[in-house]
Coordinates of C-alpha atoms in Angstrom, one line a residue:
Chain A
X1 CA -17.7 2.2 -67.1
X2 CA -14.4 3.9 -66.5
X3 CA -14.9 5.3 -63.0
X4 CA -11.9 3.6 -61.6
X5 CA -9.5 5.1 -64.2
X6 CA -7.9 8.5 -63.8
X7 CA -9.7 11.3 -65.6
X8 CA -8.6 11.8 -69.2
X9 CA -6.8 15.0 -70.0
X10 CA -8.8 15.9 -73.1
X11 CA -7.1 19.2 -73.7
X12 CA -3.7 17.6 -73.7
X13 CA -4.9 15.0 -76.2
X14 CA -6.5 17.6 -78.4
X15 CA -3.4 19.7 -78.5
X16 CA -1.1 16.8 -79.5
X17 CA 0.5 17.8 -82.8
X18 CA -0.2 14.4 -84.3
X19 CA -3.9 14.8 -83.5
X20 CA -4.0 18.4 -84.9
X21 CA -2.4 17.1 -88.1
X22 CA -4.9 14.2 -88.3
X23 CA -7.8 16.6 -87.8
X24 CA -6.4 18.9 -90.5
X25 CA -6.1 16.1 -93.1
X26 CA -9.5 14.8 -92.2
X27 CA -11.1 18.2 -92.6
X28 CA -9.4 18.9 -95.9
X29 CA -10.5 15.5 -97.3
X30 CA -14.1 15.8 -96.1
X31 CA -14.5 19.4 -97.3
X32 CA -13.1 18.6 -100.8
X33 CA -15.1 15.4 -101.1
X34 CA -18.3 17.1 -99.9
X35 CA -17.8 20.0 -102.4
X36 CA -17.2 17.4 -105.2
X37 CA -20.2 15.1 -104.5
X38 CA -22.6 18.0 -103.9
X39 CA -21.5 19.7 -107.2
X40 CA -21.7 16.4 -109.1
X41 CA -25.1 15.6 -107.6
X42 CA -26.6 19.0 -108.0
X43 CA -25.4 19.2 -111.6
X44 CA -28.1 16.6 -112.4
X45 CA -31.2 18.5 -111.3
X46 CA -29.7 21.8 -112.6
X47 CA -29.0 20.4 -116.1
X48 CA -32.3 18.5 -116.2
X49 CA -34.1 21.7 -115.2
X50 CA -32.2 24.3 -117.3
X51 CA -30.9 22.3 -120.2
X52 CA -33.5 19.7 -120.9
X53 CA -32.8 19.5 -124.6
X54 CA -29.2 18.7 -124.1
X55 CA -30.1 16.0 -121.6
X56 CA -32.5 14.4 -124.1
X57 CA -29.7 13.8 -126.5
X58 CA -29.5 10.1 -127.3
X59 CA -26.3 8.2 -126.8
X60 CA -27.0 4.5 -127.4
X61 CA -30.2 3.7 -129.0
X62 CA -32.9 5.3 -126.9
X63 CA -30.7 5.8 -123.9
X64 CA -30.1 9.5 -123.4
X65 CA -27.6 11.7 -121.5
X66 CA -30.1 12.3 -118.7
X67 CA -30.4 8.6 -117.9
X68 CA -26.6 7.9 -118.2
X69 CA -25.8 10.9 -116.0
X70 CA -28.3 9.6 -113.4
X71 CA -26.8 6.2 -113.5
X72 CA -23.3 7.6 -113.2
X73 CA -24.4 9.1 -109.8
X74 CA -24.7 5.6 -108.4
X75 CA -21.1 4.8 -109.4
X76 CA -19.9 8.1 -108.2
X77 CA -21.5 7.4 -104.8
X78 CA -19.9 3.9 -104.6
X79 CA -16.5 5.0 -105.7
X80 CA -16.6 7.8 -103.2
X81 CA -17.6 5.4 -100.4
X82 CA -14.7 3.1 -101.4
X83 CA -12.2 5.9 -101.4
X84 CA -13.5 7.2 -98.1
X85 CA -13.2 3.8 -96.4
X86 CA -9.6 3.4 -97.6
X87 CA -8.5 6.8 -96.2
X88 CA -10.6 6.4 -93.0
X89 CA -8.9 3.1 -92.1
X90 CA -5.6 5.0 -92.2
X91 CA -7.1 7.6 -89.9
X92 CA -8.2 4.9 -87.5
X93 CA -4.7 3.8 -87.0
X94 CA -3.5 7.4 -86.5
X95 CA -6.3 8.0 -84.0
X96 CA -5.5 4.9 -82.2
X97 CA -1.8 6.0 -81.9
X98 CA -3.0 9.4 -80.4
X99 CA -4.9 7.8 -77.6
X100 CA -2.6 4.8 -77.1
X101 CA -1.1 6.1 -73.8
X102 CA -4.5 6.7 -72.1
X103 CA -6.1 3.4 -73.0
Chain B
X1 CA -56.3 -14.1 -101.7
X2 CA -55.7 -17.1 -99.5
X3 CA -52.0 -17.4 -100.5
X4 CA -51.5 -13.7 -99.6
X5 CA -53.1 -14.4 -96.2
X6 CA -50.9 -17.4 -95.5
X7 CA -47.8 -15.5 -96.4
X8 CA -48.9 -12.6 -94.2
X9 CA -49.5 -14.9 -91.3
X10 CA -46.2 -16.7 -91.9
X11 CA -44.3 -13.4 -91.9
X12 CA -46.0 -12.2 -88.7
X13 CA -45.3 -15.5 -87.0
X14 CA -41.7 -15.3 -87.9
X15 CA -41.2 -11.8 -86.6
X16 CA -43.1 -12.5 -83.4
X17 CA -40.7 -15.4 -82.8
X18 CA -37.8 -12.9 -83.2
X19 CA -39.5 -10.5 -80.8
X20 CA -39.9 -13.3 -78.2
X21 CA -36.2 -14.2 -78.6
X22 CA -35.1 -10.5 -78.3
X23 CA -37.4 -9.9 -75.3
X24 CA -35.4 -12.5 -73.3
X25 CA -32.2 -10.5 -74.0
X26 CA -33.5 -7.2 -72.9
X27 CA -31.6 -6.4 -69.8
X28 CA -31.2 -2.7 -69.2
X29 CA -31.4 0.4 -71.3
X30 CA -28.4 -0.3 -73.6
X31 CA -29.9 -3.6 -74.6
X32 CA -33.3 -2.1 -75.2
X33 CA -32.3 1.2 -77.0
X34 CA -29.2 0.1 -78.8
X35 CA -29.4 -3.7 -79.1
X36 CA -26.5 -4.0 -76.6
X37 CA -24.3 -2.4 -79.3
X38 CA -23.9 -5.9 -80.6
X39 CA -25.0 -5.5 -84.2
X40 CA -22.3 -6.2 -86.9
X41 CA -21.5 -4.0 -89.9
X42 CA -23.4 -6.0 -92.5
X43 CA -26.3 -6.6 -90.2
X44 CA -26.7 -2.9 -89.5
X45 CA -26.1 -2.2 -93.1
X46 CA -29.1 -4.4 -94.0
X47 CA -31.1 -2.8 -91.2
X48 CA -30.3 0.7 -92.4
X49 CA -31.2 -0.2 -95.9
X50 CA -34.4 -1.8 -94.5
X51 CA -35.3 1.3 -92.6
X52 CA -34.8 3.3 -95.7
X53 CA -36.5 1.2 -98.4
X54 CA -39.9 2.1 -96.9
X55 CA -43.3 1.7 -98.5
X56 CA -42.8 5.2 -99.9
X57 CA -39.7 4.2 -101.7
X58 CA -40.5 0.7 -102.9
X59 CA -44.1 1.2 -103.8
X60 CA -44.0 4.9 -104.3
X61 CA -40.9 5.1 -106.5
X62 CA -42.1 2.2 -108.8
X63 CA -45.3 4.1 -109.2
X64 CA -43.6 7.4 -109.8
X65 CA -41.3 6.0 -112.5
X66 CA -44.2 4.2 -114.1
X67 CA -46.3 7.3 -114.2
X68 CA -43.7 10.1 -114.7
X69 CA -40.7 8.2 -116.1
X70 CA -37.3 9.7 -115.7
X71 CA -38.4 12.3 -113.1
X72 CA -39.4 9.5 -110.7
X73 CA -35.9 8.0 -111.2
X74 CA -34.4 11.3 -109.8
X75 CA -35.7 10.2 -106.4
X76 CA -33.8 6.9 -106.7
X77 CA -30.6 8.9 -107.4
X78 CA -31.1 11.3 -104.5
X79 CA -31.9 8.5 -102.0
X80 CA -28.6 6.8 -102.6
X81 CA -26.3 9.9 -102.9
X82 CA -27.7 11.0 -99.6
X83 CA -25.7 8.3 -97.9
X84 CA -22.4 10.0 -98.8
X85 CA -23.5 12.8 -96.5
X86 CA -24.2 10.2 -93.8
X87 CA -20.9 8.4 -94.4
X88 CA -18.6 11.4 -94.5
X89 CA -20.2 13.7 -92.0
X90 CA -22.6 12.1 -89.5
X91 CA -22.2 8.4 -88.9
X92 CA -18.8 8.2 -87.1
X93 CA -18.9 11.2 -84.7
X94 CA -22.5 10.3 -83.9
X95 CA -21.5 6.8 -82.8
X96 CA -18.4 7.9 -81.0
X97 CA -19.9 10.7 -79.0
X98 CA -23.5 9.6 -78.5
X99 CA -25.4 7.1 -76.5
X100 CA -29.0 6.6 -77.7
X101 CA -30.2 9.6 -79.6
X102 CA -29.0 12.5 -81.8
X103 CA -29.4 14.9 -78.8
X104 CA -26.7 13.0 -76.8
X105 CA -24.2 14.5 -79.3
X106 CA -25.6 18.0 -78.9
X107 CA -25.9 17.8 -75.2
X108 CA -22.2 16.9 -74.9
X109 CA -21.0 20.5 -74.7
X110 CA -24.2 22.6 -75.0
X111 CA -26.6 23.3 -72.2
X112 CA -28.5 19.9 -72.1
X113 CA -32.0 20.9 -71.1
X114 CA -33.0 23.3 -73.9
X115 CA -31.1 21.4 -76.5
X116 CA -32.6 18.1 -75.6
X117 CA -36.1 19.5 -75.3
X118 CA -35.9 21.0 -78.8
X119 CA -34.1 18.0 -80.4
X120 CA -36.7 15.6 -79.0
X121 CA -39.5 17.9 -80.3
X122 CA -37.9 17.8 -83.8
X123 CA -37.4 14.0 -83.6
X124 CA -41.0 13.4 -82.6
X125 CA -42.2 15.7 -85.4
X126 CA -40.1 14.0 -88.1
X127 CA -41.0 10.5 -86.9
X128 CA -44.7 11.3 -86.6
X129 CA -45.0 12.7 -90.1
X130 CA -43.0 9.8 -91.5
X131 CA -45.1 7.3 -89.6
X132 CA -48.5 8.7 -90.5
X133 CA -47.4 8.5 -94.2
X134 CA -46.5 4.8 -93.7
X135 CA -49.7 4.0 -91.8
X136 CA -51.8 5.6 -94.5
X137 CA -49.9 3.5 -97.1
X138 CA -50.4 0.4 -95.0
X139 CA -54.1 1.0 -94.8
X140 CA -54.5 1.4 -98.5
X141 CA -52.4 -1.6 -99.4
X142 CA -53.9 -4.0 -96.9
X143 CA -57.4 -2.8 -97.8
X144 CA -56.6 -3.7 -101.4
X145 CA -54.7 -6.9 -100.7
X146 CA -56.7 -8.8 -98.1
X147 CA -59.9 -6.9 -98.2
X148 CA -59.7 -5.5 -94.7
X149 CA -61.2 -2.0 -94.5
X150 CA -58.9 1.0 -94.0
X151 CA -59.4 1.6 -90.3
X152 CA -59.0 -2.0 -89.0
X153 CA -56.0 -2.4 -91.3
X154 CA -54.2 0.6 -89.8
X155 CA -55.1 -0.6 -86.3
X156 CA -53.8 -4.1 -87.1
X157 CA -50.4 -2.7 -88.4
X158 CA -50.2 -0.4 -85.4
X159 CA -50.8 -3.2 -82.8
X160 CA -48.2 -5.5 -84.4
X161 CA -45.7 -2.7 -84.6
X162 CA -46.2 -2.0 -80.9
X163 CA -45.6 -5.6 -80.0
X164 CA -42.1 -5.5 -81.7
X165 CA -41.2 -2.2 -80.1
X166 CA -42.6 -2.6 -76.6
X167 CA -41.4 -6.2 -76.0
X168 CA -38.5 -6.6 -78.4
X169 CA -36.8 -3.2 -78.3
X170 CA -34.1 -2.3 -80.8
X171 CA -32.8 -5.9 -81.1
X172 CA -36.1 -7.2 -82.4
X173 CA -36.7 -4.1 -84.5
X174 CA -33.2 -4.6 -86.1
X175 CA -33.8 -8.2 -87.0
X176 CA -37.3 -7.6 -88.4
X177 CA -35.6 -4.9 -90.5
X178 CA -32.8 -7.3 -91.7
X179 CA -35.2 -10.0 -92.7
X180 CA -37.5 -7.6 -94.5
X181 CA -34.5 -6.1 -96.4
X182 CA -33.5 -9.5 -97.6
X183 CA -37.0 -10.4 -98.7
X184 CA -37.4 -7.0 -100.4
X185 CA -34.1 -7.5 -102.3
X186 CA -35.1 -11.0 -103.4
X187 CA -38.5 -9.7 -104.6
X188 CA -36.9 -6.8 -106.5
X189 CA -34.3 -9.0 -108.2
X190 CA -37.0 -11.5 -109.3
X191 CA -39.3 -8.7 -110.5
X192 CA -36.4 -7.1 -112.5
X193 CA -35.6 -10.6 -113.9
X194 CA -39.1 -11.1 -115.0
X195 CA -39.3 -7.7 -116.7
X196 CA -36.1 -8.4 -118.6
X197 CA -37.4 -11.8 -119.6
X198 CA -40.6 -10.2 -120.9
X199 CA -38.3 -8.1 -123.1
X200 CA -36.3 -11.2 -124.2
X201 CA -33.3 -10.1 -122.2
X202 CA -32.6 -7.3 -124.6
X203 CA -31.6 -4.1 -122.9
X204 CA -31.9 -2.2 -126.2
X205 CA -35.4 -3.7 -126.7
X206 CA -36.3 -2.7 -123.2
X207 CA -35.2 0.9 -123.5
X208 CA -36.9 1.1 -127.0
X209 CA -40.1 0.0 -125.4
X210 CA -39.7 2.5 -122.5
X211 CA -39.2 5.3 -125.0
X212 CA -42.5 4.5 -126.7
X213 CA -44.5 3.7 -123.6
X214 CA -48.2 4.7 -123.9
X215 CA -48.9 3.8 -120.3
X216 CA -49.2 7.3 -118.9
X217 CA -52.7 7.3 -120.4
X218 CA -52.2 10.1 -122.8
X219 CA -53.4 10.1 -126.4
X220 CA -49.9 9.7 -127.9
X221 CA -47.1 7.6 -126.4
X222 CA -44.5 9.4 -124.4
X223 CA -40.8 8.9 -124.1
X224 CA -40.5 8.1 -120.4
X225 CA -36.7 8.3 -120.6
X226 CA -36.9 12.0 -121.2
X227 CA -36.9 14.4 -118.2
X228 CA -39.7 16.9 -117.5
X229 CA -42.9 14.8 -117.3
X230 CA -43.4 15.8 -113.7
X231 CA -41.1 18.6 -112.6
X232 CA -41.5 21.7 -114.5
X233 CA -45.1 20.7 -115.2
X234 CA -46.5 20.8 -111.6
X235 CA -44.7 24.1 -110.9
X236 CA -45.1 26.3 -113.9
X237 CA -42.9 29.2 -114.9
X238 CA -39.4 30.1 -113.9
X239 CA -39.7 28.1 -110.6
X240 CA -40.0 24.7 -112.2
X241 CA -36.3 23.8 -112.5
X242 CA -35.5 25.3 -109.1
X243 CA -38.0 23.0 -107.5
X244 CA -36.0 20.1 -108.8
X245 CA -32.9 21.5 -107.2
X246 CA -34.8 22.0 -104.0
X247 CA -36.0 18.5 -104.0
X248 CA -32.5 17.2 -104.6
X249 CA -31.1 19.2 -101.7
X250 CA -33.8 18.0 -99.4
X251 CA -33.2 14.4 -100.3
X252 CA -29.4 14.5 -100.1
X253 CA -29.3 16.4 -96.8
X254 CA -32.4 15.1 -95.1
X255 CA -31.3 11.5 -94.8
X256 CA -28.5 12.5 -92.5
X257 CA -31.0 14.1 -90.1
X258 CA -33.6 11.3 -90.1
X259 CA -33.9 10.1 -86.4
X260 CA -34.7 6.5 -87.3
X261 CA -31.5 6.3 -89.5
X262 CA -29.4 8.1 -86.8
X263 CA -30.4 5.8 -84.0
X264 CA -29.1 2.8 -86.1
X265 CA -25.6 3.9 -85.5
X266 CA -25.8 3.3 -81.8
X267 CA -26.5 -0.4 -82.3
X268 CA -23.0 -1.1 -83.5
X269 CA -19.9 -1.5 -81.3
X270 CA -17.7 1.3 -82.7
X271 CA -17.3 4.0 -85.3
X272 CA -15.5 1.7 -87.7
X273 CA -18.5 -0.6 -87.7
X274 CA -20.8 2.4 -88.1
X275 CA -18.8 3.3 -91.3
X276 CA -18.9 -0.2 -92.6
X277 CA -22.6 -0.4 -92.1
X278 CA -23.1 2.7 -94.2
X279 CA -21.1 1.1 -96.9
X280 CA -23.1 -2.1 -96.7
X281 CA -26.3 0.0 -96.8
X282 CA -25.0 2.0 -99.8
X283 CA -24.3 -1.2 -101.7
X284 CA -27.8 -2.7 -101.0
X285 CA -29.7 0.6 -101.5
X286 CA -27.7 1.4 -104.7
X287 CA -28.5 -2.0 -106.3
X288 CA -32.1 -1.7 -105.3
X289 CA -32.6 1.8 -106.7
X290 CA -30.8 0.8 -110.0
X291 CA -33.4 -2.0 -110.2
X292 CA -36.2 0.6 -110.0
X293 CA -35.2 1.2 -113.7
X294 CA -36.5 -2.3 -114.5
X295 CA -39.6 -2.5 -112.4
X296 CA -40.6 1.1 -112.6
X297 CA -40.1 1.6 -116.4
X298 CA -41.0 -2.1 -116.8
X299 CA -44.4 -1.5 -115.4
X300 CA -44.9 1.3 -117.9
X301 CA -44.2 -1.0 -120.8
X302 CA -46.0 -4.1 -119.6
X303 CA -49.1 -2.9 -117.6
X304 CA -52.1 -1.4 -119.1
X305 CA -53.6 1.6 -117.4
X306 CA -56.9 -0.2 -116.6
X307 CA -55.0 -2.6 -114.2
X308 CA -53.8 0.1 -111.8
X309 CA -57.0 1.4 -110.4
X310 CA -58.2 1.3 -106.8
X311 CA -61.6 0.4 -105.5
X312 CA -62.5 4.1 -105.8
X313 CA -61.6 4.1 -109.4
X314 CA -58.6 6.4 -109.1
X315 CA -55.2 5.5 -110.4
X316 CA -53.1 4.5 -107.4
X317 CA -49.4 4.6 -108.1
X318 CA -48.7 2.7 -104.9
X319 CA -50.1 -0.5 -106.4
X320 CA -47.8 -0.6 -109.5
X321 CA -45.2 -3.0 -108.2
X322 CA -47.6 -5.6 -106.7
X323 CA -49.7 -5.6 -109.9
X324 CA -46.7 -6.0 -112.1
X325 CA -45.7 -9.0 -109.9
X326 CA -49.2 -10.4 -110.4
X327 CA -49.1 -10.0 -114.2
X328 CA -45.6 -11.4 -114.6
X329 CA -45.3 -14.0 -111.9
X330 CA -48.9 -15.0 -111.0
X331 CA -50.7 -15.2 -107.8
X332 CA -47.9 -16.7 -105.7
X333 CA -45.5 -13.9 -106.7
X334 CA -48.2 -11.3 -106.1
X335 CA -48.7 -12.7 -102.6
X336 CA -45.0 -12.6 -102.0
X337 CA -44.6 -9.0 -103.1
X338 CA -47.6 -8.0 -101.1
X339 CA -46.3 -9.7 -97.9
X340 CA -43.0 -8.0 -98.5
X341 CA -44.7 -4.6 -98.9
X342 CA -46.6 -5.3 -95.7
X343 CA -43.4 -6.4 -93.9
X344 CA -41.7 -3.2 -95.1
X345 CA -44.3 -0.9 -93.6
X346 CA -44.4 -2.9 -90.4
X347 CA -40.6 -2.7 -90.0
X348 CA -40.2 0.9 -90.9
X349 CA -43.0 1.9 -88.6
X350 CA -41.4 -0.1 -85.8
X351 CA -38.1 1.7 -86.5
X352 CA -39.7 5.1 -86.4
X353 CA -41.6 4.3 -83.1
X354 CA -38.3 3.1 -81.6
X355 CA -36.5 6.4 -82.5
X356 CA -39.4 8.6 -81.3
X357 CA -39.8 6.7 -78.0
X358 CA -36.0 6.6 -77.3
X359 CA -35.8 10.3 -77.8
X360 CA -38.8 11.1 -75.6
X361 CA -37.7 8.7 -72.8
X362 CA -34.0 9.5 -72.9
X363 CA -34.0 13.1 -73.8
X364 CA -37.2 14.5 -72.5
X365 CA -38.1 12.3 -69.5
X366 CA -34.7 11.5 -68.1
X367 CA -32.7 14.5 -69.0
X368 CA -35.2 17.4 -69.2
X369 CA -37.7 16.5 -66.5
X370 CA -35.3 14.6 -64.2
X371 CA -32.2 16.6 -65.0
X372 CA -30.3 13.5 -66.0
X373 CA -30.3 12.3 -62.4
X374 CA -32.2 9.1 -63.0
X375 CA -31.7 6.8 -60.2
X376 CA -34.5 4.2 -60.6
X377 CA -33.0 1.6 -62.9
X378 CA -35.3 0.6 -65.7
X379 CA -37.5 3.8 -65.5
X380 CA -36.2 5.1 -68.8
X381 CA -37.0 1.8 -70.6
X382 CA -40.4 1.8 -69.0
X383 CA -41.1 5.3 -70.1
X384 CA -39.9 4.4 -73.6
X385 CA -42.4 1.6 -73.8
X386 CA -45.3 3.8 -72.7
X387 CA -44.1 6.5 -75.2
X388 CA -44.1 3.9 -78.0
X389 CA -47.6 3.0 -77.0
X390 CA -48.8 6.7 -77.1
X391 CA -46.9 7.6 -80.3
X392 CA -48.3 4.5 -82.0
X393 CA -51.8 5.2 -80.8
X394 CA -51.6 8.9 -81.8
X395 CA -50.3 8.0 -85.3
X396 CA -53.0 5.4 -85.8
X397 CA -55.6 7.9 -84.8
X398 CA -54.3 10.6 -87.1
X399 CA -53.8 8.2 -90.0
X400 CA -57.4 7.0 -89.7
X401 CA -58.6 10.6 -89.3
X402 CA -56.8 11.8 -92.4
X403 CA -58.1 8.7 -94.2
X404 CA -56.8 6.9 -97.3
X405 CA -56.9 10.0 -99.5
X406 CA -54.1 11.9 -97.9
X407 CA -50.9 12.3 -100.0
X408 CA -48.3 10.1 -98.4
X409 CA -45.5 11.7 -100.5
X410 CA -46.5 15.1 -99.0
X411 CA -46.0 13.8 -95.4
X412 CA -42.7 12.1 -96.2
X413 CA -41.5 15.3 -97.9
X414 CA -42.2 17.2 -94.8
X415 CA -40.2 14.7 -92.7
X416 CA -37.2 15.0 -95.0
X417 CA -37.4 18.8 -95.2
X418 CA -37.6 19.1 -91.4
X419 CA -34.8 16.7 -90.9
X420 CA -32.5 18.5 -93.3
X421 CA -33.4 22.0 -92.1
X422 CA -33.5 21.4 -88.3
X423 CA -31.3 18.5 -87.4
X424 CA -28.5 18.5 -89.9
X425 CA -27.2 22.1 -89.2
X426 CA -26.9 21.6 -85.5
X427 CA -25.3 18.2 -85.8
X428 CA -22.6 19.6 -88.2
X429 CA -22.0 22.7 -86.2
X430 CA -21.7 20.9 -82.8
X431 CA -19.1 18.5 -84.2
X432 CA -17.0 20.9 -86.3
X433 CA -17.4 24.4 -84.8
X434 CA -15.8 25.3 -81.5
X435 CA -17.7 28.6 -81.1
X436 CA -21.1 27.0 -81.5
X437 CA -23.4 27.6 -78.5
X438 CA -26.7 26.6 -77.0
X439 CA -28.6 29.7 -78.4
X440 CA -27.3 28.8 -81.8
X441 CA -28.5 25.2 -81.5
X442 CA -31.9 26.1 -80.3
X443 CA -32.2 28.8 -83.0
X444 CA -31.2 26.4 -85.7
X445 CA -33.6 23.7 -84.5
X446 CA -36.6 26.0 -84.1
X447 CA -36.0 27.9 -87.4
X448 CA -35.4 24.7 -89.4
X449 CA -38.5 23.1 -87.9
X450 CA -40.8 26.1 -88.3
X451 CA -39.6 27.3 -91.7
X452 CA -39.8 23.8 -93.3
X453 CA -43.3 23.2 -92.0
X454 CA -44.5 26.8 -92.8
X455 CA -43.1 26.7 -96.4
X456 CA -44.8 23.4 -97.1
X457 CA -48.1 24.7 -95.7
X458 CA -47.8 27.7 -98.0
X459 CA -46.7 25.7 -101.0
X460 CA -48.8 24.4 -103.9
X461 CA -49.4 21.2 -101.8
X462 CA -50.4 23.1 -98.8
X463 CA -53.4 24.7 -97.2
X464 CA -54.2 27.3 -99.9
X465 CA -53.9 24.8 -102.8
X466 CA -52.2 25.4 -106.1
X467 CA -53.9 28.6 -106.9
X468 CA -53.4 30.4 -103.6
X469 CA -49.9 29.2 -102.9
X470 CA -47.7 31.9 -101.3
X471 CA -44.5 29.9 -101.8
X472 CA -44.1 28.7 -105.4
X473 CA -42.0 25.6 -104.8
X474 CA -43.3 22.1 -103.8
X475 CA -40.1 21.4 -101.9
X476 CA -39.0 23.9 -99.2
X477 CA -35.4 22.7 -98.9
X478 CA -33.6 25.3 -101.0
X479 CA -35.0 28.0 -98.6
X480 CA -35.4 26.2 -95.3
X481 CA -32.1 24.4 -95.2
X482 CA -30.0 27.6 -95.6
X483 CA -32.3 29.2 -93.0
X484 CA -31.6 26.5 -90.5
X485 CA -27.8 26.9 -91.0
X486 CA -28.1 30.7 -90.9
X487 CA -30.2 30.7 -87.7
X488 CA -27.7 28.4 -86.0
X489 CA -24.9 30.6 -87.1
X490 CA -26.5 33.9 -86.2
X491 CA -27.8 32.6 -82.9
X492 CA -24.3 31.7 -82.0
X493 CA -22.4 34.8 -83.1
X494 CA -25.0 37.3 -81.8
X495 CA -24.9 35.9 -78.3
X496 CA -21.9 35.9 -75.9
X497 CA -19.3 33.1 -76.2
X498 CA -20.1 30.1 -74.1
X499 CA -16.7 29.3 -72.6
X500 CA -17.9 26.1 -71.0
X501 CA -19.1 24.8 -74.3
X502 CA -15.8 25.8 -76.0
X503 CA -13.8 24.2 -73.2
X504 CA -15.7 20.9 -73.7
X505 CA -15.1 21.1 -77.5
X506 CA -11.7 19.5 -77.0
X507 CA -13.3 16.6 -75.2
X508 CA -16.0 16.2 -77.9
X509 CA -13.4 16.5 -80.7
X510 CA -11.1 13.8 -79.2
X511 CA -14.1 11.5 -78.5
X512 CA -15.7 12.1 -81.9
X513 CA -12.5 11.5 -83.8
X514 CA -10.9 8.7 -81.8
X515 CA -13.7 6.9 -80.1
X516 CA -12.1 7.3 -76.7
X517 CA -14.7 6.6 -74.0
X518 CA -17.5 5.5 -76.3
X519 CA -19.6 2.7 -74.9
X520 CA -18.6 -0.6 -76.4
X521 CA -20.6 -3.7 -77.1
X522 CA -22.2 -5.4 -74.1
X523 CA -22.0 -9.1 -73.6
X524 CA -25.3 -11.0 -73.7

């Protein structure tokens, strides 16, 4: 596909300060986000398993904490996806700038 | 019965037309394995959702919620949250650095032959377990719906599936998946609407009825909204709650290692589209699994136990959704839901066969046997077609051998556990850890694969039954996933540094994070 282009100097690209900074920001975001969603998600089975009486507490009518917490997971997932897409499109622009001179 | 048959035939005719259309566009490996990278974000999102909302989730979860209430709903939650793992960690680097299979990513900087051989073994294992589960489900449902006996039903599904895969490749498989996802969503929305209508559109009234449901067949009514009807009962003692955590881990980390989901990210032109397709999939899957509240719990409030029995007299949780459709919407709706269930199985099985055969042809045949020096054009596609045929035939044979009685959830659980324990650690380490080497990858794949399978065999669902179980949990994830990570880590640090792999890490990093050099969409 790109046989007739000069070989890409991957090490030079990887060492670019802008690229290093981008990787750092990406890593920090992904690690924080992963810790958050895993903790939020695993809190559900842990609470259901170890504090069943608390989870059975009714909030509206027959609807209990367990169900509301489970439902909140869907919104957590959607919000997280929304936030990720926003930051990732910024990363896209920064990544495009890094490789602009070899394209 | 006749309406069902007409709908079945209609669906089959439609999908065969798609396959015929796709077959004319199959020119070369990229077209066959990756639909020419021409799929757009929303299309792939629907296809990912379609691959995911399998018979096990549509039929299985409705049944699980109807029988066990809230505990069944826990699956719905895990199935959606899992996509954050896919979105944040797996989808984009995979699309940027890979070509057709998960192993492309691993082989980038690691020694290709051992890594590809192991990755293709793990892919084949996961796909086959998943597929047998779907085949058994198909057999049971078709047996009940159109009266075809189990064995011919399974063979029929297998043959149709092979037609899509062998002739249509990834393009046909994707479109079958998209149509099926739309039909399934339409069916689920209508079913939820009918359940709410039954309860006079009062959410309070609906939840009141759920809390007093007497469906579960016990002497006194149970509050299905309360947790603890399934988990903590099946596994007694101190292990009960831990089993739930283990299940959660397996669900949330397994999806990101499922081969038929991973290959979907090669059908799109770039990483941005891969990301947007995950978001589309999350929207669709999320709405679908929230609706399981209505048809799962709804079935518990509306159906009477006597309705949900199979020919053998046993309660079959897989039939809850179609029977609910029949009670609320009559024969026509029953036929529609049944045809959708059939379409679901067909499409998921086609997706699985596609990922298994791509992995065998691309990883094993071309790169392990032929050292990646494939010079006969078209040979890889030809091998993939033959593999699809063999994988299909083997799964049909095993499904028929195991018979309608085998627990489909057990097989799907195996697939998830293997995917989370074997595939995910090596994907993560190869993208994010410079020091990672070939020994680590092979150790991770082998340990994850073997420990997940061994723990399930030793579990209460396994070979020794509940009484003789050596491993107390039903779900192996909490042990086998850390083992997979640990083995990949130890395998790496206990063996000498692989300077070549570390040198190529720069290349992989730049590719994975910028998309430089990734194969773009081909023009048809």
